Every structure is written in structure tokens, then in C-alpha cells.
Short mmCIF file of C-alpha atoms and ligand atoms in Angstrom, two decimals:
data_model
loop_
_atom_site.label_atom_id
_atom_site.label_comp_id
_atom_site.label_asym_id
_atom_site.label_seq_id
_atom_site.Cartn_x
_atom_site.Cartn_y
_atom_site.Cartn_z
CA MET A 1 -0.08 0.00 0.52
CA ASN A 2 1.48 3.77 -0.61
CA ASP A 3 1.90 6.49 1.29
CA GLU A 4 -1.41 8.25 -0.32
CA THR A 5 -4.10 5.34 0.82
CA ARG A 6 -2.93 5.29 3.84
CA ASP A 7 -3.38 8.97 3.95
CA HIS A 8 -6.81 8.02 2.72
CA ARG A 9 -7.91 5.15 4.25
CA LEU A 10 -6.43 7.32 7.75
CA LEU A 11 -8.56 10.72 6.76
CA LEU A 12 -11.33 8.40 5.91
CA ALA A 13 -11.18 6.33 9.39
CA THR A 14 -11.37 9.73 10.85
CA MET A 15 -13.89 11.07 9.54
CA ARG A 16 -16.05 8.07 9.77
CA SER A 17 -14.69 8.23 14.12
CA TYR A 18 -16.42 11.57 14.39
CA LEU A 19 -18.95 11.00 12.21
CA GLU A 20 -20.50 7.74 14.17
CA GLN A 21 -19.68 10.19 17.22
CA LEU A 22 -21.60 12.92 16.12
CA ARG A 23 -24.24 10.55 15.47
CA GLU A 24 -24.48 9.68 19.36
CA GLU A 25 -24.15 12.91 20.39
CA GLY A 26 -27.74 12.97 18.61
CA LEU A 27 -26.75 15.33 15.62
CA GLU A 28 -29.05 15.22 13.10
CA GLY A 29 -29.12 15.52 9.43
CA LEU A 30 -25.98 13.69 8.80
CA PRO A 31 -25.16 10.42 5.82
CA SER A 32 -26.70 7.16 6.64
CA ARG A 33 -23.89 5.56 7.31
CA GLY A 34 -24.98 2.78 4.37
CA ASP A 35 -24.13 6.43 2.51
CA ALA A 36 -20.63 6.09 3.68
CA ARG A 37 -20.26 3.04 3.19
CA SER A 38 -21.19 3.76 -1.01
CA GLU A 39 -19.00 5.89 -1.99
CA SER A 40 -16.11 3.58 -1.01
CA ASP A 41 -17.23 0.44 -3.22
CA GLY A 42 -14.87 -0.11 -4.96
CA ASP A 43 -12.33 1.97 -4.58
CA LYS A 44 -9.21 1.14 -2.50
CA THR A 45 -10.20 2.38 0.63
CA ALA A 46 -12.12 -0.03 0.75
CA GLY A 47 -10.16 -1.59 4.07
CA LEU A 48 -10.93 0.75 6.31
CA SER A 49 -14.78 1.13 4.82
CA ALA A 50 -15.34 -2.04 6.01
CA ILE A 51 -13.64 -1.70 9.88
CA LEU A 52 -16.10 1.03 10.35
CA ALA A 53 -18.93 -0.57 8.84
CA THR A 54 -21.82 -1.55 10.63
CA SER A 55 -21.84 -5.37 10.34
CA HIS A 56 -19.27 -8.40 10.76
CA LYS A 57 -19.73 -11.90 8.77
CA SER A 58 -17.31 -14.48 9.59
CA GLU A 59 -17.36 -15.81 5.50
CA THR A 60 -17.84 -19.46 6.73
CA THR A 61 -19.28 -20.03 9.75
CA GLY A 62 -22.05 -17.07 9.64
CA ASP A 63 -20.49 -16.31 12.86
CA SER A 64 -21.60 -12.26 14.21
CA ARG A 65 -20.25 -11.03 17.18
CA PRO A 66 -22.22 -10.11 20.08
CA SER A 67 -24.15 -6.03 19.04
CA GLU A 68 -21.40 -4.40 21.73
CA ALA A 69 -18.33 -6.39 19.54
CA LYS A 70 -19.97 -6.64 16.78
CA SER A 71 -19.77 -3.27 15.04
CA PRO A 72 -16.04 -2.00 13.60
CA VAL A 73 -17.20 1.52 15.11
CA VAL A 74 -16.12 0.11 18.17
CA LEU A 75 -12.62 -1.06 17.30
CA ALA A 76 -11.71 2.43 15.67
CA ARG A 77 -13.40 4.31 18.19
CA GLY A 78 -10.83 2.38 20.97
CA LEU A 79 -8.27 2.88 18.28
CA PHE A 80 -9.54 6.55 18.22
CA SER A 81 -10.26 7.98 21.91
CA ALA A 82 -8.63 5.18 24.30
CA ASN A 83 -5.12 5.73 23.48
CA PRO A 84 -5.62 9.60 22.40
CA GLY A 85 -2.55 10.33 19.25
CA LEU A 86 -2.84 6.54 17.89
CA ALA A 87 -4.20 7.21 14.97
CA GLU A 88 -2.04 10.18 14.00
CA VAL A 89 1.22 7.49 14.52
CA SER A 90 2.31 7.15 10.78
CA ASP A 91 4.68 4.59 10.45
CA LEU A 92 5.50 1.39 12.49
CA ALA A 93 8.48 2.98 14.59
CA ALA A 94 6.70 5.60 15.64
CA LEU A 95 3.93 3.53 16.87
CA ARG A 96 6.27 0.68 19.12
CA ALA A 97 7.67 4.45 20.21
CA TYR A 98 3.82 5.15 21.06
CA ILE A 99 3.54 1.99 23.14
CA GLY A 100 7.19 2.69 25.22
CA ASP A 101 7.95 0.87 28.30
CA CYS A 102 3.78 -0.15 28.68
CA GLN A 103 2.50 -0.47 31.96
CA ARG A 104 -1.09 -0.20 30.88
CA CYS A 105 -1.56 -4.08 31.23
CA LYS A 106 -1.56 -6.66 34.07
CA LEU A 107 1.05 -8.44 31.95
CA SER A 108 3.73 -5.71 32.59
CA PRO A 109 5.23 -6.74 35.60
CA SER A 110 6.46 -9.99 34.94
CA ARG A 111 7.31 -9.19 31.39
CA THR A 112 10.73 -9.15 30.27
CA ASN A 113 10.51 -7.32 27.02
CA ILE A 114 8.10 -6.54 24.42
CA VAL A 115 7.34 -8.19 21.06
CA PHE A 116 6.10 -5.36 19.25
CA GLY A 117 6.56 -7.74 15.33
CA ILE A 118 9.10 -7.64 13.23
CA GLY A 119 9.54 -7.77 9.38
CA ASP A 120 8.90 -6.27 6.07
CA PRO A 121 6.63 -3.17 6.77
CA LYS A 122 5.43 -3.57 3.26
CA ALA A 123 5.07 -7.22 3.92
CA GLN A 124 2.15 -8.46 1.34
CA LEU A 125 1.16 -10.88 4.21
CA MET A 126 1.33 -10.69 7.63
CA PHE A 127 0.96 -13.95 10.66
CA ILE A 128 -0.78 -13.21 13.21
CA GLY A 129 -0.27 -15.45 16.77
CA GLU A 130 -1.10 -15.58 20.42
CA GLY A 131 1.41 -13.77 21.90
CA PRO A 132 4.66 -14.27 22.91
CA GLY A 133 6.27 -17.59 25.02
CA ALA A 134 9.76 -17.37 27.11
CA ASP A 135 11.71 -17.87 24.22
CA GLU A 136 10.29 -14.09 22.70
CA ASP A 137 9.84 -12.97 25.84
CA LEU A 138 13.64 -13.14 26.27
CA LYS A 139 14.78 -12.11 23.15
CA GLY A 140 11.93 -9.79 22.06
CA GLU A 141 10.83 -11.01 18.87
CA PRO A 142 8.04 -12.84 17.86
CA PHE A 143 8.30 -17.02 16.39
CA VAL A 144 11.93 -17.67 17.61
CA GLY A 145 11.17 -20.72 20.21
CA ARG A 146 10.69 -24.04 18.77
CA ALA A 147 7.07 -23.56 17.36
CA GLY A 148 8.84 -20.30 15.61
CA GLN A 149 11.59 -22.40 14.05
CA LEU A 150 8.72 -24.75 12.63
CA LEU A 151 6.69 -21.61 11.67
CA THR A 152 10.32 -20.04 9.47
CA ASP A 153 10.20 -23.88 8.02
CA ILE A 154 6.88 -23.31 6.62
CA ILE A 155 7.24 -19.26 5.06
CA GLU A 156 10.79 -20.28 3.81
CA ARG A 157 10.59 -23.79 2.71
CA GLY A 158 7.39 -24.56 2.16
CA MET A 159 6.53 -20.75 1.10
CA GLY A 160 9.87 -20.78 -1.10
CA ILE A 161 10.11 -17.00 0.40
CA ARG A 162 12.07 -15.45 3.31
CA ARG A 163 11.18 -14.83 7.23
CA SER A 164 12.23 -10.98 6.86
CA GLU A 165 9.81 -11.14 3.46
CA VAL A 166 6.38 -10.96 5.82
CA TYR A 167 5.13 -9.36 8.61
CA ILE A 168 4.71 -10.87 12.54
CA ALA A 169 3.34 -10.54 15.10
CA ASN A 170 0.63 -11.57 18.00
CA VAL A 171 -2.52 -10.77 19.98
CA VAL A 172 -0.95 -9.36 21.91
CA LYS A 173 3.32 -8.23 22.57
CA CYS A 174 3.68 -9.47 26.48
CA ARG A 175 4.17 -12.85 27.38
CA PRO A 176 1.27 -14.00 28.98
CA PRO A 177 2.78 -16.02 32.95
CA GLY A 178 2.69 -19.63 32.76
CA ASN A 179 1.87 -19.86 28.53
CA ARG A 180 -1.45 -18.52 29.82
CA ASN A 181 -3.76 -17.37 26.67
CA PRO A 182 -3.92 -14.35 26.81
CA GLU A 183 -7.62 -12.79 29.20
CA GLY A 184 -9.91 -10.30 27.92
CA ASP A 185 -8.24 -7.25 29.40
CA GLU A 186 -5.33 -7.66 28.74
CA VAL A 187 -6.41 -8.31 24.91
CA ALA A 188 -8.29 -5.45 25.04
CA SER A 189 -5.29 -3.31 25.74
CA CYS A 190 -2.89 -5.26 23.10
CA GLU A 191 -5.68 -4.44 20.44
CA PRO A 192 -5.89 -1.06 19.31
CA PHE A 193 -1.46 -1.65 18.66
CA LEU A 194 -2.26 -4.65 17.37
CA PHE A 195 -4.77 -3.40 14.92
CA ARG A 196 -2.71 -0.43 14.23
CA GLN A 197 0.48 -1.81 13.15
CA ILE A 198 -2.67 -4.04 10.54
CA GLU A 199 -2.96 -0.08 9.03
CA LEU A 200 0.18 0.78 8.54
CA LEU A 201 1.55 -2.18 6.77
CA GLY A 202 -1.23 -2.65 4.97
CA PRO A 203 -1.41 -6.31 3.78
CA LYS A 204 -2.87 -8.41 1.32
CA ALA A 205 -3.43 -10.88 3.67
CA ILE A 206 -3.80 -11.77 6.97
CA VAL A 207 -2.86 -15.78 8.38
CA GLY A 208 -3.85 -16.06 11.61
CA LEU A 209 -2.22 -18.88 13.79
CA GLY A 210 -4.08 -20.84 15.49
CA THR A 211 -7.91 -20.43 18.13
CA PHE A 212 -6.99 -18.27 20.09
CA ALA A 213 -5.78 -15.71 17.62
CA VAL A 214 -8.24 -16.69 14.81
CA GLN A 215 -11.20 -16.86 17.42
CA ALA A 216 -9.65 -12.78 19.16
CA LEU A 217 -9.64 -10.73 15.76
CA LEU A 218 -12.57 -12.84 14.22
CA ARG A 219 -14.35 -12.71 17.75
CA VAL A 220 -15.91 -16.11 17.09
CA LYS A 221 -16.17 -19.26 19.42
CA THR A 222 -15.84 -21.01 16.31
CA PRO A 223 -13.58 -24.47 16.79
CA ILE A 224 -9.73 -23.60 14.19
CA SER A 225 -10.91 -26.95 12.61
CA LYS A 226 -14.05 -25.69 11.54
CA LEU A 227 -12.58 -22.06 10.54
CA ARG A 228 -8.98 -23.37 8.54
CA GLY A 229 -9.27 -23.33 4.85
CA VAL A 230 -10.87 -21.45 4.21
CA TRP A 231 -10.40 -17.04 3.49
CA HIS A 232 -12.37 -14.58 6.24
CA ASP A 233 -12.72 -11.10 6.12
CA PHE A 234 -10.90 -9.49 8.37
CA HIS A 235 -12.35 -5.82 8.45
CA GLY A 236 -11.48 -5.63 4.42
CA ILE A 237 -8.55 -7.86 4.45
CA LYS A 238 -8.35 -11.48 3.72
CA LEU A 239 -7.95 -13.56 6.40
CA MET A 240 -6.36 -17.36 6.38
CA PRO A 241 -7.08 -18.95 9.75
CA THR A 242 -4.57 -22.32 10.55
CA PHE A 243 -3.28 -24.43 13.14
CA HIS A 244 -0.80 -23.08 15.05
CA PRO A 245 3.39 -24.11 14.99
CA ALA A 246 2.92 -25.24 18.23
CA TYR A 247 -0.17 -27.47 17.94
CA LEU A 248 1.59 -28.78 14.92
CA LEU A 249 4.93 -30.24 17.23
CA ARG A 250 2.08 -31.96 19.36
CA ASN A 251 0.09 -32.96 15.83
CA PRO A 252 2.98 -33.05 12.79
CA GLY A 253 0.04 -35.37 10.71
CA ASP A 254 -1.35 -32.37 10.19
CA LYS A 255 1.07 -30.37 8.50
CA ARG A 256 -0.81 -31.48 5.59
CA LEU A 257 -3.64 -29.43 6.32
CA VAL A 258 -1.59 -26.10 6.68
CA TRP A 259 0.27 -26.86 3.91
CA SER A 260 -3.11 -26.69 2.07
CA ASP A 261 -4.17 -23.32 3.96
CA ILE A 262 -0.73 -21.90 3.27
CA GLN A 263 -0.86 -22.80 -0.81
CA GLU A 264 -4.06 -20.87 -0.86
CA VAL A 265 -2.48 -18.21 0.77
CA MET A 266 0.45 -18.03 -1.91
CA LYS A 267 -2.29 -19.14 -4.81
CA PHE A 268 -4.20 -15.02 -3.59
CA LEU A 269 -0.39 -14.39 -3.42
CA GLY A 270 0.19 -15.68 -6.33
CA LEU A 271 3.73 -16.78 -5.44
CA ALA A 272 4.50 -19.49 -7.73
CA LYS A 273 5.17 -22.92 -6.06
CA PRO A 274 8.48 -23.76 -4.30
CA ARG A 275 9.95 -27.18 -5.76
CA ARG A 276 10.17 -28.53 -2.65
CA GLY A 277 6.79 -28.61 -1.71
CA GLU A 278 6.45 -29.72 1.81
CA VAL A 279 5.98 -28.56 5.19
CA ARG A 280 8.60 -30.53 6.90
N1 LIG B 1 4.21 -18.94 20.14
C1 LIG B 1 2.89 -17.62 19.62
O1 LIG B 1 1.23 -17.61 19.24
N2 LIG B 1 3.39 -16.71 19.35
C2 LIG B 1 4.91 -17.19 19.50
O2 LIG B 1 5.25 -15.93 19.84
C3 LIG B 1 5.45 -17.67 20.05
C4 LIG B 1 4.83 -18.48 20.09
#
């Protein structure tokens, strides 16, 4: 995505968020939400239009968010008002600086490093996992332990591209103690930063790794075994759920399913099939 598109998206998002705020304050005579949506149909701002559209449905499951969490406007409001200045952050380095020595949630006292994310800031493909484990916490980099090595193999040996050509992040940026799942309040604190990160990156596709990440992103409770293998919509960005590499370490028989999911992603991105077309 070029700078102009990003600026367009940001401007649209800000305007729509402001419109929504005015609507809530009861101002009359504002354009309807339908008007706001159609104005961007087919143009390059469709991604953020979708963030600000009023309904969100998982393409395949038909699951929809409960009414409060459902409206992406709520997410946008989180981006713009709960974190003043976040919308103005203009690149990933500035976002990292904005997050600072974060103490916003209860994960901060026990972490060693904030695991912000790593990769090409212009990557077309983003991988999103759950949260850092012990190795990642020590190194400050996502997916560097055993599961991370498998993810690297999937990217490099499976897809035939370098790990540094994609972007890798997690739903939460600090390690949950004892590798427990992140809790709702922790996800809620960290999510605006992931959203801004995704927005700044503007990937063409996201691969969601594992139950937790995919359920958190799509706001569904559907098991990963039912979600994986087909494209879902993440606010206008295509999201392919697949099994988490840590699960694959325990269930190597399911690598073939991940490989099939990854091949869909490669097809969509127009990546050639590497000769050694196997996830090992
Ligand atoms: N598991 C994750 O979900 N993320 C990491 O960064 C490492 C392991």
C-alpha cells in the first residue's frame, strides 16, 4: 500500500469515527451509514471502510459478533479515543515508540521484553499468533522458539520466501505468565496497537495462527478445525486461519492441512509453488 492510500484510509477512518461520535451525540441530518459505505465501494479505501462498516460476519461460519462487540466502529473508537494520538502515528517505528515501556495491562510486571513484531514493513503477508512465549519474551522477537522454527520452515521451505519478507506479530505483545492464554482485558488493552499495526502495514492477506489468535481476531468461538482452510474477512483484509505451529509440533499429521491452507495463501498472493512443496 502506498503512502497516499494509507493517508486516504486514515482520513476516511478519522472522518467516519467523528461522524459516528456526532451521531451518538444526537446530531441530526448526518448522512446514513449506508451512504458512508457506498461512497467507497470498489475504491482503494475499501479496507478501512470495512473497519467502519456496521456489520461483521465470518464468511464461512456465519457467526456474527454480539451487538456491542460487533460494530467495527467500536474498534475504531478504541483506536482513536482510548489511545489519544494513536491514529496519528504514521509508521511502525512511531507505533513502537507510542507503545513505549507499556504498563497498560497486568502482563507488564512479569515480561522481560515487549514483543512488538518483526518483518518487512511493506509485507503483503502478515502472520498473527497468540502471544509471546518464554523464548520470545527473552529475545523480544515473535516466534523464535521451537514453534517459531517450524513457522520459519513453513515460510522459507514451504512458501519459498524469506521470513524477513513477511511480517509477524501476536495478539498480545507481552508474555502471559506460565504461557496461559491472554485474558480479555489484556487483549482489549493491546488490540488497538495490533489494529494500528495492521493498518500501517496494509497487508494483502493475514494468516491467523491457532485457535486463540483467530477467535480473537474474528470474534468467534468456532473451533480452529472449522475455521481453517477458507478465507475470512478481517475488516476488508483476507484472513486465512490455520493451525498454530505449536499444535503441529504435537500433531505432525496435520501439517498437510496447514500446507493446504498455505497453498491457498500462495495462490492468492501469486507466489510460485516452490519445488520442495512440503511442510516438514
Ligand atoms: N506462540 C505464539 O503465538 N507467538 C509467539 O510469538 C510464539 C509462540
